[in-house]
Amino acid sequence: MSAEELAERFSRLFPRASAPPESTSADGVSADGVVPAEPSRPAQETEHAARGCHLEATLASGEVVAAARLMDEHGFAIDAVTGVDWLAEGQMEVIYDYFHPVNGLRVAVRARIPRENPEIPTVSEVFPGANWHERETHDFFGIRFTGHPDLTPLLLPEDAVYHPLRKDFSGE
Amino acid sequence: MRFITLCVRTLAVSESNFISAAEHAGETFVLNLGPQHPATHGVLRVKLTMDGEYITRAEPVPGYIHRMHEKMGENRNYAQFLPNTSRIDYLSAMHYTHAFVGVVERAAKLEVPPRAEYIRVITSELNRISSHLVWFGAFLLDLGGFTPLLYAFDDREKILDLLEGITGSRLTYCYYRFGGVCNDIDDEFIRGTRAFLEEMRPRLKLYRELVTDNIILRKRLIDIGPISAELCRKYGATGPVIRGAGVPYDVRRSEPYSVYPELDFVVPTHAEGDCMARYLVRMEEMGQSLRIIEQALDRLPEGPVLGKAPKTVKLPPGDYCYAVEAARGRFMVRVISDGKEIPYRVKLRAPSFSNLSLFEEASQGMMLPDALAVMGSLDLVIPDIDR
Amino acid sequence: MNLPEPFRLLVFLLGTMAFVGANAAYLVWVERKGAGRFQRRTGPTEVGYAGLLQPIADAIKLMSKQLILPPGVDATLFRLAPLLVLAPAMMCFATIPFSETLVPRNINVGLVMVFSFGSIHVMAIMLGGWASRNKYAIISAARIVSQNVAYEIPMLLVVITLLMVTGTMNLHEIVQQQAGGFWNWNFFRLAANPLMPVTFIIFYICMLAETNRAPFDMAEAESELVAGAFTEYAGMGFGVFFMAEYANVVIGCSLATVLFFGGWQSPIGVLPGLFWFLLKLYLLVFSVIWVRWTFPRTQFYGLLNLSWKILIPLSLFILLLTSAVMKLF
Amino acid sequence: MKHSPRQIIDGFWSLLTGMRITLGQFFKPTVTVQYPHESLKMPTRFRGHIVFVRDPETGKSLCIACKACEKACPSDCIVVDGIKREGEKRKSVTDFKLDFTKCSLCGSCVEVCPTDALEFSRAYNLASVSKEQFHCIDLVKRLEQE
């Protein structure tokens, strides 16, 4: 399986229409500088030597579980789940990293969610390993993973109510 | 005052390892393994629900030495964050620094002179051996064998002396720089490393005879704690854990970096997936690392060791990843830059974190000493989990 | 020894206590030094010449520590356990013949006495673990009982085999039978039992298991159970358990010397008997230390499997073989 | 779990091999260094805390108080101050304080120094009964006292 085929599967599974309009800014370049996928393809091949990733997919928040299933079907392993706080745009980004244990392909799946109500379905049903990564992301960003079995703080103290990786977190 | 005493007593009964009345009546009890326990090698707590000596549920509770390295990364420029990277997993500091300088070099498109790349490989592999030696000793300590620890530390000492000679420190090296390494290696180091290669091979044989072939050890490791390739995949376990399940996944091969593609080495795998498989993978990796070092020393080119790098590094806006094969598995740094001299976001993907996350599933129904053997065979470094 | 009986008793009582005390203290030193050498370190060096005063410093430190009684423990049993563990160990010495003349009490059922007192210390450790009201300690208490039940059996079977050869339970007589050169030692009496060395190995393994020494230190198992039954003990309470461990090692090794290696008998006929007894004894003690610093700990069920599946069938076989050999020849 | 006699003998043999090896080590010389009595020589690149390099001509520090180290330090543990004296081309340092409790010995300060005025000391056994002693290591005073 190559990155191309995978990109093909992504575009069949997730027609571009369902992608959230807010994931790209007005001028067509997303805020993190990634050139967005062509309208018909949510997934785009990237050069590994330049980016450390073979394929990037930008999806709507509702599609991440389906993407995880797709990854699972193709024998990918969960690498990490993490967040990014885009304060200026009022958005949070959740990045799901996958790697393939046999052929070494790297896939990053991204989804943007509104910052005021950061909610995204959990993929821990598909990849139990995502459980801890999502808990950690919840710790750091306050992103709620709906359907997650246990979102108690993992790395932060049990009674932590703050989310230190939010850009407006001052340390108090 | 009486109230405080009462609180303390209630706490002592519910949280400590005293048996409470409720537990007397019930069939299971909760055993707090850690945060201070000889087998957790640091401040990891595992909440064990036990039925007699059988574990019905093992819930790791990490986070006791969480230092929020990722936030620190957002508060200082790239060069200033560099010393932090060797403190995430203090046993494989070189690999972690490698990943961070790697991501910056990838994003800023910096050239690294070939000599520097070879030096990086040599020091990385030395570091891998020293890390595996610590694991070897500590693992045997978990299993109740004391002496191999001292032998392993004797060998490790030689590596630390070598690395101290060129980097100036023994554990948190911070030796790599954007575009190369900070000091060139000298003849003394090369001679010392070659001598070490000669000394280490008979030592590996000694470990095989003393430990690997030992019937007590074999009984304790064979068929204990099987972790399947599927389980590794679902939890993202990497390094010797997935290789011990028969999958030859090694970042040095799957996402080649540095000069590893030019070097000839085998990725050791064992299909059994039990503690013995993980043990053997690590032992064989030490031999492979010796091979890599030998080849790299033979091919070591002349030239500069530090390429051109801007005084203050600024990365073009974007999202960059760089993964390396650390001693415990896949370590990845993700840097998101907004073009400023301070990164917008640094994500550290630590191998021990994923490796530990499967412990709950892998230790089901196991006896306590077996579960500790499994935990030891995962080779956990707690600061790596907590970051 | 022409002392009147009460004095004789007193002398031997004091002698035994001093012997146990000195052994417990200095075997710790030997163990630490030995461990050091096996691991290519020096061991204690600072207190006194070659660290010889280290055990005394340790004892002073332990005695000056507070005896902590954790809340909720059974105070009586918790305090009683260290005493119960040491007293039987000392009593066992009453029948050990150190030389031809130096034997505290020469009784006919000496062997039975050693075994009966020897199994009390297990109960004492169990008691200590149980009274501690600590989960680790209770796991350890449960372990030590099943371990000792498992190992008492092959040990007794082996001793029965030996008794068939010697025909007496008097330790003094057993040694006297082995006089006249090392080929007369029980270890080499292959005519009566062709598997005598195996018998000894079984005895040795059982001795290690009974005294909770590595690789069978299930009760302490510090990487699993922190300190097992001794987790809650502080100061000299812990120190007494520690002393008892070494006292038991010495008893086990003296018994092995008496039963297999001709007690005070000299292999070549020079030097006094006491010297030979102690030499053999301490060589065996050294081997116990040597074993400890070589092997990893066995798995608990592996330990029970070893006993029930290998040692017991094997010792039964040896028993049958010996009786067959003795009947036929 | 089955035990064939062969396995038992092999297992027992492996135990004897182990004991042979440890006994072999028993008679080899020790490898440890008895620290307070003897100590190892620190390598030339050893990274201790920073000290000033003495200018061989003037006997003073080479520091020009440019504050590059202060900026480079990831832990903000360096405070530098200097003045420009009459008749001198460059600024000279008046105050250089290192908060050693925060320092991670990364060596960034030594690397960025334009005049190579800083070097690592070879002192490794820094010990004190009070933390205060390491809060503020005054490099200027140190250079004068030496």
PDB file of N, CA, C and O in Angstrom, chain A residues 75-102:
ATOM      1  N   GLY A  75      -3.862  -1.493   9.021  1.00  0.00           N
ATOM      2  CA  GLY A  75      -2.772  -1.988   9.851  1.00  0.00           C
ATOM      3  C   GLY A  75      -1.876  -0.904  10.419  1.00  0.00           C
ATOM      4  O   GLY A  75      -0.729  -1.165  10.766  1.00  0.00           O
ATOM      5  N   PHE A  76      -2.400   0.293  10.534  1.00  0.00           N
ATOM      6  CA  PHE A  76      -1.603   1.356  11.143  1.00  0.00           C
ATOM      7  C   PHE A  76      -1.639   1.238  12.657  1.00  0.00           C
ATOM      8  O   PHE A  76      -2.552   0.639  13.224  1.00  0.00           O
ATOM      9  N   ALA A  77      -0.652   1.820  13.289  1.00  0.00           N
ATOM     10  CA  ALA A  77      -0.621   1.870  14.745  1.00  0.00           C
ATOM     11  C   ALA A  77      -0.766   3.311  15.180  1.00  0.00           C
ATOM     12  O   ALA A  77      -0.359   4.228  14.469  1.00  0.00           O
ATOM     13  N   ILE A  78      -1.339   3.498  16.348  1.00  0.00           N
ATOM     14  CA  ILE A  78      -1.509   4.865  16.850  1.00  0.00           C
ATOM     15  C   ILE A  78      -0.164   5.350  17.365  1.00  0.00           C
ATOM     16  O   ILE A  78       0.528   4.649  18.085  1.00  0.00           O
ATOM     17  N   ASP A  79       0.202   6.537  16.928  1.00  0.00           N
ATOM     18  CA  ASP A  79       1.479   7.090  17.346  1.00  0.00           C
ATOM     19  C   ASP A  79       1.254   8.057  18.501  1.00  0.00           C
ATOM     20  O   ASP A  79       1.819   7.895  19.580  1.00  0.00           O
ATOM     21  N   ALA A  80       0.430   9.040  18.259  1.00  0.00           N
ATOM     22  CA  ALA A  80       0.137  10.005  19.309  1.00  0.00           C
ATOM     23  C   ALA A  80      -1.136  10.751  18.956  1.00  0.00           C
ATOM     24  O   ALA A  80      -1.550  10.800  17.800  1.00  0.00           O
ATOM     25  N   VAL A  81      -1.744  11.291  19.972  1.00  0.00           N
ATOM     26  CA  VAL A  81      -2.845  12.228  19.772  1.00  0.00           C
ATOM     27  C   VAL A  81      -2.432  13.474  20.522  1.00  0.00           C
ATOM     28  O   VAL A  81      -1.990  13.391  21.662  1.00  0.00           O
ATOM     29  N   THR A  82      -2.550  14.604  19.860  1.00  0.00           N
ATOM     30  CA  THR A  82      -2.179  15.814  20.580  1.00  0.00           C
ATOM     31  C   THR A  82      -2.996  16.985  20.070  1.00  0.00           C
ATOM     32  O   THR A  82      -3.761  16.863  19.116  1.00  0.00           O
ATOM     33  N   GLY A  83      -2.846  18.078  20.736  1.00  0.00           N
ATOM     34  CA  GLY A  83      -3.620  19.246  20.366  1.00  0.00           C
ATOM     35  C   GLY A  83      -2.733  20.433  20.070  1.00  0.00           C
ATOM     36  O   GLY A  83      -1.536  20.430  20.372  1.00  0.00           O
ATOM     37  N   VAL A  84      -3.323  21.410  19.443  1.00  0.00           N
ATOM     38  CA  VAL A  84      -2.659  22.695  19.253  1.00  0.00           C
ATOM     39  C   VAL A  84      -3.715  23.749  19.537  1.00  0.00           C
ATOM     40  O   VAL A  84      -4.868  23.601  19.128  1.00  0.00           O
ATOM     41  N   ASP A  85      -3.306  24.764  20.248  1.00  0.00           N
ATOM     42  CA  ASP A  85      -4.257  25.831  20.559  1.00  0.00           C
ATOM     43  C   ASP A  85      -4.015  26.987  19.602  1.00  0.00           C
ATOM     44  O   ASP A  85      -2.975  27.642  19.660  1.00  0.00           O
ATOM     45  N   TRP A  86      -4.962  27.219  18.695  1.00  0.00           N
ATOM     46  CA  TRP A  86      -4.834  28.370  17.792  1.00  0.00           C
ATOM     47  C   TRP A  86      -5.669  29.494  18.373  1.00  0.00           C
ATOM     48  O   TRP A  86      -6.823  29.677  18.029  1.00  0.00           O
ATOM     49  N   LEU A  87      -5.043  30.215  19.252  1.00  0.00           N
ATOM     50  CA  LEU A  87      -5.755  31.238  20.013  1.00  0.00           C
ATOM     51  C   LEU A  87      -6.308  32.321  19.100  1.00  0.00           C
ATOM     52  O   LEU A  87      -7.452  32.737  19.214  1.00  0.00           O
ATOM     53  N   ALA A  88      -5.457  32.734  18.144  1.00  0.00           N
ATOM     54  CA  ALA A  88      -5.849  33.857  17.289  1.00  0.00           C
ATOM     55  C   ALA A  88      -7.087  33.513  16.471  1.00  0.00           C
ATOM     56  O   ALA A  88      -7.930  34.373  16.222  1.00  0.00           O
ATOM     57  N   GLU A  89      -7.194  32.269  16.070  1.00  0.00           N
ATOM     58  CA  GLU A  89      -8.331  31.888  15.231  1.00  0.00           C
ATOM     59  C   GLU A  89      -9.501  31.365  16.036  1.00  0.00           C
ATOM     60  O   GLU A  89     -10.519  30.985  15.485  1.00  0.00           O
ATOM     61  N   GLY A  90      -9.300  31.272  17.358  1.00  0.00           N
ATOM     62  CA  GLY A  90     -10.364  30.753  18.206  1.00  0.00           C
ATOM     63  C   GLY A  90     -10.640  29.290  17.947  1.00  0.00           C
ATOM     64  O   GLY A  90     -11.780  28.825  17.990  1.00  0.00           O
ATOM     65  N   GLN A  91      -9.583  28.553  17.621  1.00  0.00           N
ATOM     66  CA  GLN A  91      -9.773  27.152  17.300  1.00  0.00           C
ATOM     67  C   GLN A  91      -8.794  26.290  18.080  1.00  0.00           C
ATOM     68  O   GLN A  91      -7.762  26.754  18.555  1.00  0.00           O
ATOM     69  N   MET A  92      -9.132  25.039  18.184  1.00  0.00           N
ATOM     70  CA  MET A  92      -8.210  24.034  18.691  1.00  0.00           C
ATOM     71  C   MET A  92      -8.027  23.027  17.567  1.00  0.00           C
ATOM     72  O   MET A  92      -8.961  22.733  16.828  1.00  0.00           O
ATOM     73  N   GLU A  93      -6.835  22.515  17.496  1.00  0.00           N
ATOM     74  CA  GLU A  93      -6.601  21.498  16.488  1.00  0.00           C
ATOM     75  C   GLU A  93      -6.221  20.211  17.212  1.00  0.00           C
ATOM     76  O   GLU A  93      -5.453  20.234  18.174  1.00  0.00           O
ATOM     77  N   VAL A  94      -6.782  19.124  16.763  1.00  0.00           N
ATOM     78  CA  VAL A  94      -6.384  17.833  17.310  1.00  0.00           C
ATOM     79  C   VAL A  94      -5.652  17.085  16.202  1.00  0.00           C
ATOM     80  O   VAL A  94      -6.124  17.028  15.071  1.00  0.00           O
ATOM     81  N   ILE A  95      -4.470  16.602  16.529  1.00  0.00           N
ATOM     82  CA  ILE A  95      -3.678  15.896  15.528  1.00  0.00           C
ATOM     83  C   ILE A  95      -3.546  14.444  15.948  1.00  0.00           C
ATOM     84  O   ILE A  95      -3.127  14.150  17.074  1.00  0.00           O
ATOM     85  N   TYR A  96      -3.926  13.571  15.051  1.00  0.00           N
ATOM     86  CA  TYR A  96      -3.774  12.131  15.290  1.00  0.00           C
ATOM     87  C   TYR A  96      -2.632  11.651  14.424  1.00  0.00           C
ATOM     88  O   TYR A  96      -2.672  11.794  13.206  1.00  0.00           O
ATOM     89  N   ASP A  97      -1.611  11.113  15.060  1.00  0.00           N
ATOM     90  CA  ASP A  97      -0.476  10.596  14.294  1.00  0.00           C
ATOM     91  C   ASP A  97      -0.571   9.088  14.218  1.00  0.00           C
ATOM     92  O   ASP A  97      -0.846   8.419  15.221  1.00  0.00           O
ATOM     93  N   TYR A  98      -0.330   8.574  13.033  1.00  0.00           N
ATOM     94  CA  TYR A  98      -0.309   7.125  12.863  1.00  0.00           C
ATOM     95  C   TYR A  98       0.990   6.726  12.189  1.00  0.00           C
ATOM     96  O   TYR A  98       1.544   7.488  11.395  1.00  0.00           O
ATOM     97  N   PHE A  99       1.471   5.557  12.524  1.00  0.00           N
ATOM     98  CA  PHE A  99       2.593   5.017  11.757  1.00  0.00           C
ATOM     99  C   PHE A  99       2.274   3.580  11.402  1.00  0.00           C
ATOM    100  O   PHE A  99       1.463   2.925  12.081  1.00  0.00           O
ATOM    101  N   HIS A 100       2.871   3.120  10.331  1.00  0.00           N
ATOM    102  CA  HIS A 100       2.616   1.744   9.932  1.00  0.00           C
ATOM    103  C   HIS A 100       3.788   0.886  10.379  1.00  0.00           C
ATOM    104  O   HIS A 100       4.914   1.129   9.967  1.00  0.00           O
ATOM    105  N   PRO A 101       3.551  -0.124  11.220  1.00  0.00           N
ATOM    106  CA  PRO A 101       4.676  -0.891  11.763  1.00  0.00           C
ATOM    107  C   PRO A 101       5.417  -1.705  10.709  1.00  0.00           C
ATOM    108  O   PRO A 101       6.557  -2.103  10.930  1.00  0.00           O
ATOM    109  N   VAL A 102       4.784  -1.973   9.558  1.00  0.00           N
ATOM    110  CA  VAL A 102       5.448  -2.821   8.571  1.00  0.00           C
ATOM    111  C   VAL A 102       6.111  -1.980   7.479  1.00  0.00           C
ATOM    112  O   VAL A 102       7.304  -2.108   7.231  1.00  0.00           O
TER     113      VAL A 102
END
